Amino acid sequence: MKWGIVLSTSFPKKIRIFDTTLRDGEQTPGVSLTPEKKLRIAESLDKIGVDALEAGFAAASEGEVKAIKLITNAGLRAEVYSMARGVIGDIDSVLKTGAVGVHLVIPSSDLHLEYKLKKSREDVLKITADTTQYAKDHGLAVELSAEDATRSDLEFLTKMLKAGVSAGADRLCPCDTVGVLIPERTRELFSELKKRFKKVPLSVHCHDDFGLAVANSIIALKSGADQAHVTMNGLGERAGNASLEELAVALKANYKVNLAIKTELLYETSRLVSRITDFPLQPNKAIVGENAFVHESGMHTHGILAHPLTYEPFPPELIGRTRRIASGKHSGSHGIRASLKEMGLYPNDEQLNVIFLRVKSLGDKGKRVSDADLQAIAEAVMELPATRPIKLEEITVVTGDRVTSTASVRLNLNGKMLTEAATGVGPVDAAINAIKKAVGIVEPMKLENYSVKAITGGTNAVTEVAVSLSKGDRKATAIGVNEDIVIASVEAMLSGMNVLMTNYNKQKLKEKT
Ligand code: MN
């Protein structure tokens, strides 16, 4: 069966991806990265196949110069750029980093000229020519961006870009700095600019203030641009930039464009960037959100089990994910039977009906039903002894502003005592690391997702931690509830690990032999 639709073939032969996660993305309020963290993200973006990386804004700080230097020295395949304003000193900072190119950003709208830059149009033309010339004289490739281009006078924008081209600019980018473009206007703008700049390649740089960043980027790529500026997870100022994962998958799955991005690495890269930037994703985020391949409603799970394409736009494997069937208020008996089968539990029809009703009634009370809950319900209904291979014997966490958080745990794994200690960026991280270390020796498992919410307000609030774990192809969700966030996290981890370690299929076999 075929999936997706072919709409057009009018894309350029080669679409270039210019990733700005480490510059525009880092400008996300609350995000600030150390050079080492930037390097880790750069390496993962390089692996995924982006053509160019904007690694930072060299003139911003010494740390920024150090970060860009680290990245240029890492031997990546992607071209490394640094941003600079139309200031000679900014370009000197770029020269310290070893970057091959400068992303030179100069405002073109009267609004920016009058209120921010306090310069005339003539000044801007001269600045554009001088700084472009200076960068070229020093051997840098120049990606010249007109800031706020989409609210600029087209004739002046053309003049300014021409001044850049005469001074040697390699590429032009009319930035949609505040995300006001709509697809129709994008087509007009890029078609017109392509007419005026036949020989100079164009980039598109969109922001998502109206949720149109990816749509506008696609239209631009069909109307004269051959490179898109994007960020992983759509990070960026305000509502963010056009998202790498959304653009790449839309182009590949819906437009059948042969894009040189390894989409099967998108999910793990998204998780890595989310972890390192400490910027969680909304569950319903397109492509990489936690719920993008989770099915709960009875009608949908029934369809999915018969044929996954009934309720999925493309196979999750395309982006390196797997699908999951969740239990809850909207569950159907087919979905619950399938989830239990994964655990090796085969209730008869009567038992299944009781389990089904209990899951529904929990859901009706507004509770999330995790896989660990489903297993416990099934065990009770099927009168199976509740086996929990891992039990917590003891946990101690030391934390403070002058010490690295350290946790030590003692676990009972099927009667065997396991003791481990680990450090972490905070008490929760340390505790989880210690548990992973202790159990990992016997059964390697991966923590895919961790989310926390306070159920009541105040510092004595009850905390609910939800985790999603995987072991090979199997996945399990679990919830921990406690006044103490560390204990809630530990409970959720152990409860999820217990689901993955309980294998009724194996036990049955053992009983038979
Ligand atoms: Mn921007």
Short mmCIF file of C-alpha atoms and ligand atoms in Angstrom, two decimals:
data_model
loop_
_atom_site.label_atom_id
_atom_site.label_comp_id
_atom_site.label_asym_id
_atom_site.label_seq_id
_atom_site.Cartn_x
_atom_site.Cartn_y
_atom_site.Cartn_z
CA MET A 1 0.00 0.00 0.00
CA LYS A 2 1.23 3.49 -0.87
CA TRP A 3 1.15 6.34 1.60
CA GLY A 4 1.43 10.08 1.07
CA ILE A 5 0.48 12.12 -1.96
CA VAL A 6 2.59 13.52 -4.77
CA LEU A 7 1.71 17.19 -5.25
CA SER A 8 4.51 18.70 -7.21
CA THR A 9 7.90 18.14 -8.69
CA SER A 10 8.87 21.78 -8.96
CA PHE A 11 11.39 21.69 -6.13
CA PRO A 12 15.06 22.41 -6.78
CA LYS A 13 17.14 19.28 -7.46
CA LYS A 14 19.07 19.72 -4.24
CA ILE A 15 17.38 21.24 -1.19
CA ARG A 16 19.89 22.46 1.36
CA ILE A 17 19.17 22.42 5.09
CA PHE A 18 20.76 25.23 7.09
CA ASP A 19 20.24 24.34 10.72
CA THR A 20 20.16 27.17 13.23
CA THR A 21 19.25 25.23 16.39
CA LEU A 22 22.47 26.45 17.99
CA ARG A 23 21.88 30.15 17.15
CA ASP A 24 18.23 31.11 16.57
CA GLY A 25 17.17 28.02 18.53
CA GLU A 26 19.41 28.94 21.43
CA GLN A 27 17.72 32.35 21.54
CA THR A 28 14.66 30.51 22.90
CA PRO A 29 13.83 32.14 26.26
CA GLY A 30 15.28 29.97 29.01
CA VAL A 31 17.73 28.08 26.79
CA SER A 32 21.46 28.61 27.26
CA LEU A 33 24.08 26.07 26.27
CA THR A 34 27.67 25.46 27.32
CA PRO A 35 30.26 24.87 24.55
CA GLU A 36 30.34 21.12 25.35
CA LYS A 37 26.57 20.85 25.07
CA LYS A 38 26.61 22.77 21.79
CA LEU A 39 29.19 20.35 20.43
CA ARG A 40 27.04 17.33 21.31
CA ILE A 41 24.05 18.84 19.50
CA ALA A 42 26.22 19.82 16.51
CA GLU A 43 27.52 16.26 16.22
CA SER A 44 24.02 14.81 16.25
CA LEU A 45 22.80 17.33 13.64
CA ASP A 46 25.79 16.51 11.48
CA LYS A 47 24.97 12.82 11.75
CA ILE A 48 21.42 13.47 10.62
CA GLY A 49 22.78 15.13 7.48
CA VAL A 50 22.19 18.90 7.65
CA ASP A 51 24.23 20.80 5.04
CA ALA A 52 25.16 23.76 7.21
CA LEU A 53 25.16 24.51 10.92
CA GLU A 54 24.83 27.99 12.36
CA ALA A 55 26.78 27.26 15.53
CA GLY A 56 26.23 30.56 17.33
CA PHE A 57 26.79 34.30 17.46
CA ALA A 58 30.54 34.72 17.95
CA ALA A 59 30.40 38.36 19.09
CA ALA A 60 27.96 37.50 21.91
CA SER A 61 30.53 36.12 24.37
CA GLU A 62 33.86 34.39 24.85
CA GLY A 63 31.99 31.16 25.56
CA GLU A 64 30.28 31.49 22.21
CA VAL A 65 33.63 31.84 20.38
CA LYS A 66 34.88 28.78 22.27
CA ALA A 67 31.76 26.79 21.36
CA ILE A 68 31.98 27.61 17.65
CA LYS A 69 35.71 26.82 17.67
CA LEU A 70 35.04 23.43 19.29
CA ILE A 71 32.51 22.69 16.55
CA THR A 72 34.72 23.84 13.67
CA ASN A 73 37.52 21.65 15.04
CA ALA A 74 35.31 18.58 15.39
CA GLY A 75 35.81 17.52 11.77
CA LEU A 76 32.12 17.59 10.91
CA ARG A 77 30.89 17.17 7.37
CA ALA A 78 28.46 20.12 7.67
CA GLU A 79 29.65 23.67 6.89
CA VAL A 80 29.88 25.73 10.09
CA TYR A 81 28.57 29.32 10.17
CA SER A 82 28.46 32.03 12.81
CA MET A 83 26.02 34.90 12.90
CA ALA A 84 27.23 38.52 12.77
CA ARG A 85 25.50 41.88 12.67
CA GLY A 86 26.53 44.47 10.10
CA VAL A 87 29.48 45.46 12.27
CA ILE A 88 33.16 44.89 11.41
CA GLY A 89 33.92 43.83 15.02
CA ASP A 90 31.30 41.06 14.76
CA ILE A 91 33.03 39.68 11.67
CA ASP A 92 36.39 39.80 13.48
CA SER A 93 34.82 37.62 16.19
CA VAL A 94 33.67 35.15 13.52
CA LEU A 95 37.23 35.04 12.17
CA LYS A 96 38.46 33.83 15.58
CA THR A 97 36.28 30.72 15.36
CA GLY A 98 37.50 29.07 12.18
CA ALA A 99 33.94 29.04 10.75
CA VAL A 100 33.79 28.78 6.94
CA GLY A 101 31.04 31.32 6.67
CA VAL A 102 29.19 34.20 8.24
CA HIS A 103 25.45 34.57 8.49
CA LEU A 104 25.39 38.34 8.12
CA VAL A 105 22.11 39.77 9.41
CA ILE A 106 21.21 43.38 8.57
CA PRO A 107 17.75 44.92 8.98
CA SER A 108 15.88 46.10 5.89
CA SER A 109 12.51 47.32 7.20
CA ASP A 110 11.91 51.00 7.95
CA LEU A 111 10.58 49.93 11.35
CA HIS A 112 13.91 48.35 12.27
CA LEU A 113 15.95 51.14 10.67
CA GLU A 114 14.12 53.90 12.49
CA TYR A 115 13.58 52.38 15.95
CA LYS A 116 16.36 49.82 16.37
CA LEU A 117 19.28 50.73 14.14
CA LYS A 118 18.59 54.50 13.99
CA LYS A 119 20.16 54.65 10.55
CA SER A 120 19.00 55.83 7.14
CA ARG A 121 18.42 53.61 4.12
CA GLU A 122 21.64 55.00 2.60
CA ASP A 123 23.57 54.04 5.75
CA VAL A 124 22.22 50.50 5.51
CA LEU A 125 23.27 50.15 1.87
CA LYS A 126 26.80 51.22 2.79
CA ILE A 127 26.94 48.94 5.86
CA THR A 128 25.77 46.01 3.74
CA ALA A 129 28.41 46.62 1.07
CA ASP A 130 31.24 47.29 3.57
CA THR A 131 30.65 44.35 5.89
CA THR A 132 30.03 41.90 3.04
CA GLN A 133 33.24 43.09 1.37
CA TYR A 134 35.19 42.77 4.65
CA ALA A 135 33.94 39.22 5.25
CA LYS A 136 34.74 38.20 1.66
CA ASP A 137 38.22 39.80 1.85
CA HIS A 138 38.86 37.61 4.90
CA GLY A 139 37.85 34.43 3.13
CA LEU A 140 34.38 33.88 4.60
CA ALA A 141 31.36 32.60 2.69
CA VAL A 142 28.57 35.16 3.15
CA GLU A 143 24.95 34.23 3.74
CA LEU A 144 23.40 37.70 3.67
CA SER A 145 20.11 37.99 5.55
CA ALA A 146 17.79 40.96 5.36
CA GLU A 147 16.17 41.10 8.79
CA ASP A 148 12.42 41.75 8.80
CA ALA A 149 12.52 41.51 4.99
CA THR A 150 8.88 40.45 4.85
CA ARG A 151 7.79 43.85 6.23
CA SER A 152 10.23 45.83 4.07
CA ASP A 153 9.70 47.92 0.97
CA LEU A 154 10.46 45.52 -1.87
CA GLU A 155 12.41 48.11 -3.89
CA PHE A 156 14.66 48.98 -0.96
CA LEU A 157 15.07 45.30 -0.07
CA THR A 158 16.21 44.67 -3.65
CA LYS A 159 18.67 47.57 -3.48
CA MET A 160 20.14 46.31 -0.24
CA LEU A 161 20.50 42.73 -1.47
CA LYS A 162 22.07 44.07 -4.69
CA ALA A 163 24.61 46.00 -2.64
CA GLY A 164 25.50 42.72 -0.93
CA VAL A 165 25.75 40.78 -4.20
CA SER A 166 28.04 43.45 -5.72
CA ALA A 167 30.31 43.06 -2.70
CA GLY A 168 30.40 39.28 -3.18
CA ALA A 169 27.55 37.83 -1.05
CA ASP A 170 27.17 34.13 -1.89
CA ARG A 171 23.57 33.70 -0.92
CA LEU A 172 20.58 35.86 0.04
CA CYS A 173 17.91 35.33 2.66
CA PRO A 174 14.83 37.53 3.06
CA CYS A 175 13.99 36.71 6.69
CA ASP A 176 10.43 36.42 7.96
CA THR A 177 11.68 37.63 11.33
CA VAL A 178 8.29 37.95 13.02
CA GLY A 179 6.51 35.19 11.12
CA VAL A 180 4.00 37.31 9.20
CA LEU A 181 4.23 35.49 5.87
CA ILE A 182 1.32 33.51 4.46
CA PRO A 183 1.78 30.93 1.70
CA GLU A 184 0.37 33.12 -1.13
CA ARG A 185 2.60 36.05 -0.20
CA THR A 186 5.60 33.74 0.17
CA ARG A 187 5.12 32.52 -3.37
CA GLU A 188 4.92 36.11 -4.69
CA LEU A 189 7.96 37.29 -2.77
CA PHE A 190 10.25 34.42 -3.70
CA SER A 191 9.14 34.29 -7.34
CA GLU A 192 9.80 38.03 -7.63
CA LEU A 193 13.19 37.86 -5.88
CA LYS A 194 14.22 34.92 -8.06
CA LYS A 195 13.42 37.05 -11.12
CA ARG A 196 15.56 39.85 -9.74
CA PHE A 197 18.42 37.61 -8.56
CA LYS A 198 18.62 34.90 -11.19
CA LYS A 199 22.17 33.82 -10.43
CA VAL A 200 22.25 34.08 -6.62
CA PRO A 201 20.86 31.23 -4.53
CA LEU A 202 18.08 32.14 -2.06
CA SER A 203 17.34 30.89 1.44
CA VAL A 204 14.10 30.97 3.39
CA HIS A 205 13.97 31.76 7.13
CA CYS A 206 10.55 31.47 8.74
CA HIS A 207 9.18 31.91 12.25
CA ASP A 208 6.13 30.12 13.55
CA ASP A 209 4.13 32.97 15.10
CA PHE A 210 1.04 31.92 13.14
CA GLY A 211 1.92 28.22 12.89
CA LEU A 212 2.76 28.68 9.19
CA ALA A 213 6.58 28.46 9.28
CA VAL A 214 6.87 25.03 7.67
CA ALA A 215 4.10 25.66 5.11
CA ASN A 216 5.75 28.95 4.09
CA SER A 217 9.18 27.29 3.88
CA ILE A 218 7.80 24.61 1.55
CA ILE A 219 6.18 27.19 -0.73
CA ALA A 220 9.42 29.21 -0.79
CA LEU A 221 11.35 26.09 -1.81
CA LYS A 222 8.94 25.69 -4.72
CA SER A 223 9.19 29.35 -5.71
CA GLY A 224 12.90 30.06 -5.97
CA ALA A 225 14.61 29.22 -2.67
CA ASP A 226 16.87 26.17 -2.50
CA GLN A 227 17.84 26.32 1.18
CA ALA A 228 15.69 26.43 4.33
CA HIS A 229 16.75 27.68 7.74
CA VAL A 230 15.35 25.35 10.40
CA THR A 231 15.76 24.31 14.03
CA MET A 232 15.33 20.96 15.75
CA ASN A 233 12.07 20.78 17.69
CA GLY A 234 11.15 24.18 16.22
CA LEU A 235 13.17 25.93 18.92
CA GLY A 236 13.57 29.68 18.52
CA GLU A 237 12.42 33.12 19.59
CA ARG A 238 8.75 33.45 20.60
CA ALA A 239 6.80 30.70 18.80
CA GLY A 240 10.04 29.33 17.35
CA ASN A 241 11.49 28.71 13.89
CA ALA A 242 10.42 26.36 11.12
CA SER A 243 11.06 22.90 12.53
CA LEU A 244 13.62 20.58 10.95
CA GLU A 245 11.65 17.42 11.69
CA GLU A 246 8.36 18.78 10.32
CA LEU A 247 9.90 20.17 7.14
CA ALA A 248 12.00 17.06 6.45
CA VAL A 249 9.14 14.60 6.95
CA ALA A 250 6.61 16.73 5.04
CA LEU A 251 9.01 16.93 2.09
CA LYS A 252 9.80 13.23 2.16
CA ALA A 253 6.43 11.73 3.00
CA ASN A 254 4.00 14.11 1.32
CA TYR A 255 6.01 15.56 -1.55
CA LYS A 256 8.27 12.57 -2.21
CA VAL A 257 11.32 14.84 -2.30
CA ASN A 258 14.62 13.02 -2.18
CA LEU A 259 16.04 14.89 0.83
CA ALA A 260 19.49 14.05 2.19
CA ILE A 261 18.28 13.99 5.80
CA LYS A 262 18.39 10.68 7.66
CA THR A 263 14.82 10.90 8.93
CA GLU A 264 15.18 7.62 10.85
CA LEU A 265 17.43 9.52 13.26
CA LEU A 266 14.96 12.39 13.81
CA TYR A 267 13.27 11.07 16.92
CA GLU A 268 16.44 10.28 18.83
CA THR A 269 17.96 13.64 17.78
CA SER A 270 14.83 15.42 18.94
CA ARG A 271 15.00 13.67 22.33
CA LEU A 272 18.69 14.53 22.66
CA VAL A 273 18.11 18.21 21.86
CA SER A 274 15.13 18.35 24.23
CA ARG A 275 17.22 16.81 27.02
CA ILE A 276 20.31 18.97 26.50
CA THR A 277 18.37 22.24 26.11
CA ASP A 278 16.10 21.23 29.01
CA PHE A 279 13.19 22.22 26.81
CA PRO A 280 10.34 19.69 26.95
CA LEU A 281 8.08 19.15 23.95
CA GLN A 282 4.32 19.41 24.00
CA PRO A 283 2.89 15.86 23.73
CA ASN A 284 0.90 16.73 20.61
CA LYS A 285 3.91 18.25 18.78
CA ALA A 286 3.88 17.14 15.13
CA ILE A 287 6.24 14.25 14.26
CA VAL A 288 8.22 14.04 17.51
CA GLY A 289 5.63 14.71 20.27
CA GLU A 290 5.05 11.91 22.76
CA ASN A 291 1.54 11.26 21.43
CA ALA A 292 2.34 11.34 17.70
CA PHE A 293 2.19 7.52 17.51
CA VAL A 294 0.11 6.65 20.56
CA HIS A 295 -3.40 5.33 20.05
CA GLU A 296 -6.03 5.07 22.76
CA SER A 297 -9.54 5.29 21.35
CA GLY A 298 -11.20 1.94 20.69
CA MET A 299 -12.10 2.78 17.10
CA HIS A 300 -8.54 3.84 16.28
CA THR A 301 -6.74 0.96 18.00
CA HIS A 302 -9.07 -1.49 16.27
CA GLY A 303 -8.13 0.08 12.93
CA ILE A 304 -4.42 0.26 13.75
CA LEU A 305 -4.34 -3.42 14.73
CA ALA A 306 -6.00 -4.37 11.44
CA HIS A 307 -3.76 -2.06 9.38
CA PRO A 308 -1.53 0.67 10.86
CA LEU A 309 -2.13 3.08 7.96
CA THR A 310 -5.81 3.36 8.90
CA TYR A 311 -4.87 5.94 11.54
CA GLU A 312 -1.24 6.84 10.87
CA PRO A 313 -0.07 9.23 8.13
CA PHE A 314 3.25 7.40 7.71
CA PRO A 315 4.97 4.48 9.43
CA PRO A 316 6.68 5.53 12.71
CA GLU A 317 9.84 3.71 11.56
CA LEU A 318 10.40 6.53 9.05
CA ILE A 319 11.53 8.70 11.96
CA GLY A 320 12.92 5.93 14.16
CA ARG A 321 9.89 5.50 16.41
CA THR A 322 7.49 2.74 17.32
CA ARG A 323 3.75 2.97 17.92
CA ARG A 324 2.16 2.39 21.29
CA ILE A 325 -1.34 1.51 22.32
CA ALA A 326 -2.42 3.30 25.48
CA SER A 327 -5.19 2.30 27.85
CA GLY A 328 -7.77 4.71 29.22
CA LYS A 329 -11.29 6.02 29.09
CA HIS A 330 -11.50 5.74 25.31
CA SER A 331 -10.00 2.25 25.09
CA GLY A 332 -11.62 -0.58 23.23
CA SER A 333 -11.27 -4.24 24.10
CA HIS A 334 -9.11 -4.91 21.01
CA GLY A 335 -6.48 -2.43 22.19
CA ILE A 336 -6.46 -3.77 25.73
CA ARG A 337 -6.14 -7.35 24.50
CA ALA A 338 -3.19 -6.32 22.31
CA SER A 339 -1.43 -4.51 25.18
CA LEU A 340 -1.90 -7.50 27.48
CA LYS A 341 -0.61 -9.87 24.80
CA GLU A 342 2.61 -7.83 24.74
CA MET A 343 2.95 -8.56 28.46
CA GLY A 344 2.28 -12.23 27.85
CA LEU A 345 -1.17 -12.08 29.47
CA TYR A 346 -4.07 -13.88 27.77
CA PRO A 347 -7.34 -13.29 29.66
CA ASN A 348 -10.49 -15.19 28.59
CA ASP A 349 -13.40 -13.13 27.22
CA GLU A 350 -15.07 -12.80 30.59
CA GLN A 351 -11.85 -11.65 32.29
CA LEU A 352 -11.10 -9.26 29.44
CA ASN A 353 -14.50 -7.66 29.89
CA VAL A 354 -13.87 -7.06 33.62
CA ILE A 355 -10.40 -5.61 32.90
CA PHE A 356 -11.92 -3.42 30.19
CA LEU A 357 -14.58 -2.05 32.56
CA ARG A 358 -12.01 -1.32 35.30
CA VAL A 359 -9.76 0.56 32.87
CA LYS A 360 -12.75 2.59 31.66
CA SER A 361 -13.87 3.44 35.17
CA LEU A 362 -10.35 4.63 36.10
CA GLY A 363 -10.34 6.75 32.95
CA ASP A 364 -13.77 8.15 33.81
CA LYS A 365 -12.36 9.33 37.12
CA GLY A 366 -9.84 11.36 35.14
CA LYS A 367 -6.90 9.03 35.85
CA ARG A 368 -4.17 8.19 33.39
CA VAL A 369 -3.90 4.41 33.01
CA SER A 370 -0.30 3.37 32.51
CA ASP A 371 0.89 -0.03 31.34
CA ALA A 372 1.91 -0.78 34.92
CA ASP A 373 -1.68 -0.05 36.04
CA LEU A 374 -3.07 -2.24 33.28
CA GLN A 375 -0.79 -5.10 34.32
CA ALA A 376 -1.84 -4.78 37.98
CA ILE A 377 -5.54 -4.77 37.03
CA ALA A 378 -5.12 -7.82 34.79
CA GLU A 379 -3.20 -9.73 37.44
CA ALA A 380 -5.93 -9.07 39.99
CA VAL A 381 -8.73 -10.06 37.61
CA MET A 382 -6.90 -13.16 36.38
CA GLU A 383 -5.96 -14.07 39.96
CA LEU A 384 -2.29 -14.21 39.11
CA PRO A 385 0.27 -13.60 41.84
CA ALA A 386 1.57 -10.04 41.35
CA THR A 387 5.20 -10.63 40.49
CA ARG A 388 7.50 -7.65 40.85
CA PRO A 389 11.04 -8.73 39.98
CA ILE A 390 12.57 -5.51 41.31
CA LYS A 391 11.92 -4.16 44.77
CA LEU A 392 13.42 -1.05 46.31
CA GLU A 393 15.21 -1.78 49.58
CA GLU A 394 16.79 1.58 50.20
CA ILE A 395 17.65 4.88 48.52
CA THR A 396 19.79 7.78 49.75
CA VAL A 397 20.28 11.01 47.83
CA VAL A 398 22.77 13.74 48.68
CA THR A 399 22.28 17.11 47.02
CA GLY A 400 23.18 20.75 47.56
CA ASP A 401 24.63 23.81 45.86
CA ARG A 402 28.25 22.82 46.47
CA VAL A 403 28.08 19.11 45.75
CA THR A 404 27.23 17.03 42.71
CA SER A 405 23.98 15.21 43.40
CA THR A 406 24.75 11.61 44.27
CA ALA A 407 22.35 8.74 44.86
CA SER A 408 22.94 5.25 46.16
CA VAL A 409 20.36 2.50 45.82
CA ARG A 410 19.91 -1.01 47.09
CA LEU A 411 17.53 -3.10 45.01
CA ASN A 412 16.28 -6.61 45.38
CA LEU A 413 16.20 -8.23 41.96
CA ASN A 414 14.57 -11.66 42.22
CA GLY A 415 16.18 -12.21 45.61
CA LYS A 416 19.59 -10.89 44.56
CA MET A 417 20.82 -7.67 46.19
CA LEU A 418 22.15 -4.99 43.84
CA THR A 419 23.89 -1.90 45.21
CA GLU A 420 24.93 1.01 42.99
CA ALA A 421 25.71 4.71 43.26
CA ALA A 422 25.60 7.39 40.57
CA THR A 423 25.78 11.13 40.12
CA GLY A 424 23.44 13.39 38.16
CA VAL A 425 22.59 16.99 37.34
CA GLY A 426 20.09 17.00 40.21
CA PRO A 427 18.68 14.58 42.81
CA VAL A 428 16.13 13.06 40.42
CA ASP A 429 18.70 12.50 37.70
CA ALA A 430 21.13 10.96 40.22
CA ALA A 431 18.47 8.60 41.59
CA ILE A 432 17.37 7.50 38.12
CA ASN A 433 20.97 7.00 37.03
CA ALA A 434 21.69 4.83 40.06
CA ILE A 435 18.67 2.64 39.33
CA LYS A 436 19.51 2.39 35.63
CA LYS A 437 23.06 1.42 36.54
CA ALA A 438 21.99 -1.25 39.04
CA VAL A 439 19.34 -2.84 36.82
CA GLY A 440 21.20 -2.17 33.57
CA ILE A 441 23.86 -4.73 34.39
CA VAL A 442 21.20 -7.44 34.26
CA GLU A 443 18.59 -5.97 31.87
CA PRO A 444 19.47 -2.93 29.74
CA MET A 445 16.49 -0.59 29.47
CA LYS A 446 16.07 2.89 28.05
CA LEU A 447 14.18 5.80 29.59
CA GLU A 448 12.35 7.28 26.59
CA ASN A 449 10.29 9.93 28.25
CA TYR A 450 9.98 11.52 31.67
CA SER A 451 7.39 14.09 32.63
CA VAL A 452 6.37 15.54 35.92
CA LYS A 453 3.41 17.55 37.16
CA ALA A 454 2.36 18.91 40.51
CA ILE A 455 -1.16 17.79 41.30
CA THR A 456 -1.81 20.43 43.95
CA GLY A 457 -0.26 23.87 44.37
CA GLY A 458 2.29 24.81 47.01
CA THR A 459 5.66 23.40 48.02
CA ASN A 460 4.06 20.34 49.66
CA ALA A 461 2.27 19.50 46.42
CA VAL A 462 1.75 15.89 45.45
CA THR A 463 3.95 15.15 42.46
CA GLU A 464 2.99 12.81 39.66
CA VAL A 465 5.82 11.45 37.52
CA ALA A 466 5.09 9.61 34.29
CA VAL A 467 7.76 7.61 32.50
CA SER A 468 7.98 5.68 29.29
CA LEU A 469 10.64 2.95 29.14
CA SER A 470 11.76 0.58 26.44
CA LYS A 471 13.58 -2.71 26.30
CA GLY A 472 14.25 -3.80 22.73
CA ASP A 473 10.92 -3.52 20.90
CA ARG A 474 8.83 -3.44 24.05
CA LYS A 475 7.63 -0.25 25.67
CA ALA A 476 5.98 0.40 29.01
CA THR A 477 4.54 3.44 30.71
CA ALA A 478 4.28 3.86 34.46
CA ILE A 479 3.31 6.52 36.96
CA GLY A 480 4.69 7.33 40.41
CA VAL A 481 2.87 9.57 42.87
CA ASN A 482 4.46 11.01 46.01
CA GLU A 483 5.01 14.27 47.89
CA ASP A 484 8.71 13.78 47.21
CA ILE A 485 9.69 14.18 43.55
CA VAL A 486 12.66 11.80 43.93
CA ILE A 487 10.51 9.04 45.40
CA ALA A 488 7.77 9.62 42.79
CA SER A 489 10.41 9.29 40.05
CA VAL A 490 11.92 6.15 41.58
CA GLU A 491 8.48 4.58 41.95
CA ALA A 492 7.62 5.32 38.33
CA MET A 493 10.96 3.94 37.09
CA LEU A 494 10.75 0.72 39.09
CA SER A 495 7.13 0.19 38.24
CA GLY A 496 7.88 0.56 34.49
CA MET A 497 10.94 -1.67 34.76
CA ASN A 498 8.85 -4.31 36.49
CA VAL A 499 6.40 -4.36 33.58
CA LEU A 500 9.23 -4.86 31.10
CA MET A 501 10.88 -7.54 33.23
CA THR A 502 7.75 -9.55 33.88
CA ASN A 503 7.38 -12.03 31.12
CA TYR A 504 4.42 -14.27 31.53
CA ASN A 505 5.21 -16.05 28.27
CA LYS A 506 8.55 -17.19 29.66
CA GLN A 507 7.01 -18.14 32.99
CA LYS A 508 4.39 -20.28 31.30
CA LEU A 509 7.09 -22.08 29.38
CA LYS A 510 9.01 -22.71 32.58
CA GLU A 511 5.91 -24.11 34.28
CA LYS A 512 5.32 -26.47 31.35
CA THR A 513 8.83 -27.87 31.22
MN MN B 1 15.22 34.26 13.18
#
